[in-house]
XYZ file of C-alpha atoms in Angstrom:
384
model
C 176.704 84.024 103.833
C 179.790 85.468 104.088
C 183.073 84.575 101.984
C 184.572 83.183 105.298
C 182.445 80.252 104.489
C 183.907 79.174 101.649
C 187.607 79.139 103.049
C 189.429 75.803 103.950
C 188.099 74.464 107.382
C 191.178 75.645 109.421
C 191.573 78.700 107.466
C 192.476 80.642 110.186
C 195.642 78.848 110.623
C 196.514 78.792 107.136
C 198.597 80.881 105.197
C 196.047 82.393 101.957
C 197.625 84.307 98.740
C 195.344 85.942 96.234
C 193.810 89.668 95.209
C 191.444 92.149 96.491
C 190.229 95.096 94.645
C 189.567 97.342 97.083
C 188.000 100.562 94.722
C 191.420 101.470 93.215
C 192.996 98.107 91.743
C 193.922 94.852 91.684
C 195.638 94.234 95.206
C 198.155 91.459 96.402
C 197.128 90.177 99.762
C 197.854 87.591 101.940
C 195.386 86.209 104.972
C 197.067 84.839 107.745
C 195.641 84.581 111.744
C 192.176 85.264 109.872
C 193.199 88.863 109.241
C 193.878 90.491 105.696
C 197.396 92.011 105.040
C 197.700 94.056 101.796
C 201.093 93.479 100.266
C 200.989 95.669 97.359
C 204.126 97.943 98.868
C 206.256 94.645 99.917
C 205.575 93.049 96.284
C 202.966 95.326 93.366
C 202.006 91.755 92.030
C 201.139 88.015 93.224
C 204.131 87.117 90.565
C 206.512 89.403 92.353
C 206.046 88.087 95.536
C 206.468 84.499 95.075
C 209.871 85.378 93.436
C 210.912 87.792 95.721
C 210.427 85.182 98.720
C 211.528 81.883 97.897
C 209.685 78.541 100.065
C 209.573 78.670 103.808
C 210.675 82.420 103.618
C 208.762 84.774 106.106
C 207.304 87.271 104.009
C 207.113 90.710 105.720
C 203.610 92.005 107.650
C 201.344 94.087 104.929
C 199.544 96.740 105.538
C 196.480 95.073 107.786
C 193.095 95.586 106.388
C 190.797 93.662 109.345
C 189.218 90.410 109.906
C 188.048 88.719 106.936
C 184.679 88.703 107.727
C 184.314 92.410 108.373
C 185.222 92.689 104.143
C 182.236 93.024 102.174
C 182.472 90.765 99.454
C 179.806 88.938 97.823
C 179.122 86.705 94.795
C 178.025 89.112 91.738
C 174.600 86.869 91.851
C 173.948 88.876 95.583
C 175.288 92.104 94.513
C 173.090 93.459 91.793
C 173.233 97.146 92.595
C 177.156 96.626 92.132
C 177.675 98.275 95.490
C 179.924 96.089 97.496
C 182.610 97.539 99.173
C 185.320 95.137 97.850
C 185.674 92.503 95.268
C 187.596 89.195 95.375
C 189.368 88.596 91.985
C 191.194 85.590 90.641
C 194.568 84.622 93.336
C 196.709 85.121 89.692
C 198.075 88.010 87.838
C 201.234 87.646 85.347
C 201.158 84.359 85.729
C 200.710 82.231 82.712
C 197.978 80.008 82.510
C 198.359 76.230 82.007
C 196.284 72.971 81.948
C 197.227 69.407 82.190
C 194.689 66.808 80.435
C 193.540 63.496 80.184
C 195.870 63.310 83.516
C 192.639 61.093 85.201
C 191.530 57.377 83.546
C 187.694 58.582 83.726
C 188.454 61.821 81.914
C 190.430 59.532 78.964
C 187.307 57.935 78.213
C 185.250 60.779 78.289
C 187.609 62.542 75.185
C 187.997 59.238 73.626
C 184.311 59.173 73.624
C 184.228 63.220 72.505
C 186.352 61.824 70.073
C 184.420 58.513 68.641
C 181.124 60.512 68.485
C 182.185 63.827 66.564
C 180.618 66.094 69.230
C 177.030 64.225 69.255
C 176.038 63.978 72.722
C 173.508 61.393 71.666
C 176.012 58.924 70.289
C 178.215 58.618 73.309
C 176.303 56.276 75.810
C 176.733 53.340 73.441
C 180.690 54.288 72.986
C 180.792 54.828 76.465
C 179.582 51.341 77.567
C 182.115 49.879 74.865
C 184.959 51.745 76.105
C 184.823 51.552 79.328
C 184.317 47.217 78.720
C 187.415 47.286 76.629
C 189.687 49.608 78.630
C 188.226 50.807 82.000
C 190.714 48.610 84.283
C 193.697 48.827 82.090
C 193.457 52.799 82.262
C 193.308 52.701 85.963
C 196.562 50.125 86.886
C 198.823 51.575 84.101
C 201.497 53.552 84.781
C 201.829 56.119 81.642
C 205.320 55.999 79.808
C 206.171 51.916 81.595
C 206.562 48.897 79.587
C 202.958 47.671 80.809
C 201.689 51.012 78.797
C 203.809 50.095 75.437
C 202.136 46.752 75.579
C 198.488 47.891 76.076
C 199.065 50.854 73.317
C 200.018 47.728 70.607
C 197.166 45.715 71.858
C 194.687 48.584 71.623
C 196.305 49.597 68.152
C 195.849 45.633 67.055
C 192.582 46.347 68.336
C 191.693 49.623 66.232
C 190.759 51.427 69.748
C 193.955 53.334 69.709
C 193.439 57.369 70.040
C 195.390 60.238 70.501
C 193.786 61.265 73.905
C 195.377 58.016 75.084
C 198.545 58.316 74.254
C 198.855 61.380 76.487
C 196.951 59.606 78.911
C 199.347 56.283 79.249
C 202.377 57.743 76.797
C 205.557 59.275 78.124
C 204.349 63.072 77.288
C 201.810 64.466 79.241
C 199.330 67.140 77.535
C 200.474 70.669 78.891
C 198.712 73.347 77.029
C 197.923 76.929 77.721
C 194.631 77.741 79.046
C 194.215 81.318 78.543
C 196.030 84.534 78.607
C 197.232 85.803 81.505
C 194.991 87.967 83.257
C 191.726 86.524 82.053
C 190.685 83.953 84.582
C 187.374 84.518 87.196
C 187.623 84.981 91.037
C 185.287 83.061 93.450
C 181.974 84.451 93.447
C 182.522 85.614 90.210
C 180.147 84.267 86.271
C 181.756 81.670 84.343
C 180.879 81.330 80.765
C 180.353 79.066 78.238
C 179.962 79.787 74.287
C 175.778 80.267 73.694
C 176.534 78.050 70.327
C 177.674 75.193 72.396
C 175.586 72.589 72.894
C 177.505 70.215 75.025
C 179.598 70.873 77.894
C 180.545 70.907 81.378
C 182.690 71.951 84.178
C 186.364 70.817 85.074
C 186.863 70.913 88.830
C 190.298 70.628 89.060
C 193.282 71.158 91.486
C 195.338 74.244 90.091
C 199.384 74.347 91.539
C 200.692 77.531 92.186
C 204.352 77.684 90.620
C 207.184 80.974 91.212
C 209.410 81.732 88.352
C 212.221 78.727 89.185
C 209.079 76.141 88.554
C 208.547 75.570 92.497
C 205.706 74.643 93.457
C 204.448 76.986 96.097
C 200.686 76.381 96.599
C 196.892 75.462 95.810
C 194.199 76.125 94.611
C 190.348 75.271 93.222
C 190.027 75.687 89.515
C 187.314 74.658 86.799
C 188.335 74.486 83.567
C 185.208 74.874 81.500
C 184.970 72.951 78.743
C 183.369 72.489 75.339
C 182.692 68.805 74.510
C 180.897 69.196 71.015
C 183.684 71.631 70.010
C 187.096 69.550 70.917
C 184.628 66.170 70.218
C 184.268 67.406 66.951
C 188.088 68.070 66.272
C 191.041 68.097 68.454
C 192.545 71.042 67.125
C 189.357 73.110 68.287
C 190.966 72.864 71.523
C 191.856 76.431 72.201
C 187.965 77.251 71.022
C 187.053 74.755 73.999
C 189.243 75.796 76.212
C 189.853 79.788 75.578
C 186.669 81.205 75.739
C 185.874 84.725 77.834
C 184.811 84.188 81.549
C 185.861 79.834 80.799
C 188.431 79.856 83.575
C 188.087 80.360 86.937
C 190.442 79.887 90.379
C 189.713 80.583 94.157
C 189.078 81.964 96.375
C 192.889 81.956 97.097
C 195.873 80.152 97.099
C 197.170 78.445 99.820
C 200.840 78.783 100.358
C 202.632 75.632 101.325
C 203.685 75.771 105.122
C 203.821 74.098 108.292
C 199.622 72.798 108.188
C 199.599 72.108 104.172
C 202.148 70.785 101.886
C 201.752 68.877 98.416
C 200.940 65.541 99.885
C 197.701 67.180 101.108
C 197.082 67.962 97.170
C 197.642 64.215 96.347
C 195.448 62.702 99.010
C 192.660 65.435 98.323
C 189.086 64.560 98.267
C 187.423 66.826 95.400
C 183.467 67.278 95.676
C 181.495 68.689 92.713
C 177.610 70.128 93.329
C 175.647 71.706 90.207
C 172.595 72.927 90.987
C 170.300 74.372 88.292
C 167.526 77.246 88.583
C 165.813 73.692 86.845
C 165.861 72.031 90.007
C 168.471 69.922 88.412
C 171.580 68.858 90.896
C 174.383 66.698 90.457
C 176.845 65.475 92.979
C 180.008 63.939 92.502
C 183.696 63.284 94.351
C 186.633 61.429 93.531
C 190.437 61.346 94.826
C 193.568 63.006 93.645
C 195.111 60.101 94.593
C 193.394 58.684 91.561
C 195.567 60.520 88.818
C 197.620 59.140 86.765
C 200.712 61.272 86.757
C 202.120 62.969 89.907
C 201.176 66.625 90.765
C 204.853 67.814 90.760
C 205.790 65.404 87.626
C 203.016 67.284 85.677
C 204.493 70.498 86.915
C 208.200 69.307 85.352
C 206.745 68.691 82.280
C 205.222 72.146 82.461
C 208.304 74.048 83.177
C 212.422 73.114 82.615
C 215.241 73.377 80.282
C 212.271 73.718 77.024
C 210.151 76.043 78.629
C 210.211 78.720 81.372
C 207.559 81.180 82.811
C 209.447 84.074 84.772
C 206.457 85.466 85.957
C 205.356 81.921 87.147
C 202.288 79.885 86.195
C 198.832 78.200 87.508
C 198.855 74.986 86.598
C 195.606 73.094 86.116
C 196.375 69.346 87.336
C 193.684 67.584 84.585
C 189.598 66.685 86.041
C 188.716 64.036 87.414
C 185.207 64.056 86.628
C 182.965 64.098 83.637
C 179.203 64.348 84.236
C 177.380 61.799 82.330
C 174.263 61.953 84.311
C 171.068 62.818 81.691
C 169.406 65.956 82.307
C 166.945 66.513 79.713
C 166.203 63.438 77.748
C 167.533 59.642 78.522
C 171.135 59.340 76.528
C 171.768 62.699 75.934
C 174.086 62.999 79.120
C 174.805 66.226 80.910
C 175.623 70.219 79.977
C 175.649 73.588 81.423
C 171.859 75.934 81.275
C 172.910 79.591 82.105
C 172.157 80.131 86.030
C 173.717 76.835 87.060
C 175.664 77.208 90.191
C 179.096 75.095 90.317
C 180.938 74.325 93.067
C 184.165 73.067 93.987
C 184.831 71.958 97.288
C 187.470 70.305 99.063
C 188.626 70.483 103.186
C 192.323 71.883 102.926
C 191.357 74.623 99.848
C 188.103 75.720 100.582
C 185.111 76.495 98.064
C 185.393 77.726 94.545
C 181.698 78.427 93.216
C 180.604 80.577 90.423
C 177.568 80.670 88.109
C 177.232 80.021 84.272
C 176.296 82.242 81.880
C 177.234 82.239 78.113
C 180.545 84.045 77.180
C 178.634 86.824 74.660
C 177.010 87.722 78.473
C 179.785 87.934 80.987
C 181.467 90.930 81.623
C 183.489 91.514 78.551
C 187.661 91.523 79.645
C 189.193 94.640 79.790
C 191.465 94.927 81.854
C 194.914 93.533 79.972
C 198.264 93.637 80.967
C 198.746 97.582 79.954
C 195.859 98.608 82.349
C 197.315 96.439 85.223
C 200.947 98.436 84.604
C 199.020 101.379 84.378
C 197.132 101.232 87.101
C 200.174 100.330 89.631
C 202.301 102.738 88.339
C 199.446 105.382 89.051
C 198.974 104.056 92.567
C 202.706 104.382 93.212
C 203.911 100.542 93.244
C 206.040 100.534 90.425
């Protein structure tokens, strides 16, 4: 199966951002008509060309490389002799790396109920069922930062069910934090990883914004934001062990750029599928709406970026899950985490595919390849 089949459906008429290694480096490129345009001499980085070419700008014909399909690029799981031609990397270079969270009301229980059990999988069916009595509707109809949202965080304070996962969830603040360093996140096809001392966990299939160095939103993406429950369950300020992990952040296969046939009301009113399937025989299957969050895609992007805080390189910006997996795998109560060879995948009409394989992070391909090599290599290849 070729990578063609894990493009959005109309692909052909869309206009597709992201990286190629072709054998000497880490290549900008853009798809458009179905055909693959190296842009490496317009623009030496993804970064540079979003600020060289502001929205609705016709960027300049690359250097063509074919038909997609005629690439050969392949998942690392098909590609065990290491001899395909090309590789598809992550559609993000200098770009810094941000997440939104809690941004969904099924997500806010989940890390209230992280919270409430200390990390113990075991413990959280019974806190689940409670929570989601006390607060499931109220989450839902609230609009974070109103007057409706003071009220229920007295009540729920009155109530001793008051946690700090909710006020970011219904407060005026949203949770922006930084993922990972730039540079480190996995292409399509490509392991993810999560820490072999973690014993509860999942993915985060997410929406992830493309933003230029002014904070406009340019594009999307597929993302999954792997994520330790037992570590940020057990304390809050074990995020960035949760979170920041090698190979525990992936986006793909590219962006794509906002134009005539996609714009960011197609990111609000997407429908998000999630499919893990274990070498267990274990699957899950879930979906939900963007329309569903609880804070607007470009609101979450104005809290990321402003008169505080600017990226001039850009950033990714992770728009918050909107699922948690609860489903039991092993044993009845003990809910659902990641076995190494699980396949995840992220699927939605308008993006495409995003699917990659776990492994644990002492396993995956340790990162190398920093900020230094990346000026290194384009100043060797001439594009600096």
């Amino acid at each position: 199966m070729g990578v063609s089949e894990f493009l959005p459906e109309d692909w052909k008429d869309a206009t597709l951002l992201g990286r190629i290694d072709f054998g000497d480096g880490p290549t900008p490129v853009l798809v458009r008509g179905g055909r693959v345009e190296d842009v490496s001499k317009i623009a030496p980085t993804v970064a540079d060309l979003m600020n060289a070419f502001g929205p609705g700008a016709q960027i300049p014909r690359g250097e063509d490389k074919g038909p997609l399909e005629a690439l050969d690029i392949r998942p690392v799981w098909e590609d065990a002799d290491g001899q395909a031609a090309v590789k598809l990397l992550a559609p993000v270079d200098l770009q810094v790396l941000k997440a939104a969270g809690v941004t969904f009301a099924v997500s806010t229980l989940e890390r209230v109920i992280e919270e409430r059990a200390r990390g113990d999988a075991a413990a959280a069916l019974k806190i689940r069922e409670q929570l989601s009595a006390s607060m499931g509707g109220d989450l839902k109809s609230v609009n974070p930062g109103s007057e409706g949202a003071e009220r229920l965080k007295q009540t729920l304070i009155k109530d001793g069910l008051w946690s700090q996962y909710l006020e970011v969830a219904i407060g005026p603040d949203a949770e922006i934090f930084t993922k990972g360093p730039t540079l480190s996140s996995m292409g399509w096809g490509d392991h993810v990883g999560v820490r072999y001392d973690s014993h509860w966990n999942n993915p985060e299939p997410e929406v992830v914004l493309l933003c230029d160095g002014s904070g406009q939103i340019r594009g999307a993406s597929l993302g999954n934001d792997v994520n330790l429950r037992d570590f940020e369950g057990r304390s809050a300020l074990l995020l960035s062990k949760a979170k920041d992990n090698n190979a525990s952040c992936a986006i793909g296969p590219f962006f794509r750029l906002f134009d005539d046939t996609f714009a960011l009301d197609d990111v609000r009113s997407a429908e998000v599928e999630l499919k893990i399937t274990g070498r267990d025989n274990f699957v899950l299957d879930g979906h939900s709406n963007m329309s569903l969050i609880s804070r607007d895609p470009a609101v979450l992007a104005g809290q990321a970026f402003g008169k505080q805080h600017q990226y001039p390189d850009g950033f990714a910006l992770f728009l918050g899950t909107m699922f948690a997996p609860i489903q039991d795998r092993d044993a009845p109560g003990q809910g659902f985490t990641h076995k190494v060879g699980d396949r995840v995948r992220v699927s939605t009409p308008k993006l495409g595919v995003l699917e990659n394989e776990v492994t644990t992070c002492d396993k995956a391909q340790p990162w190398t390849f920093g900020i230094s090599a990346l000026i290194r290599n384009l100043a060797g290849r001439g594009l600096l």
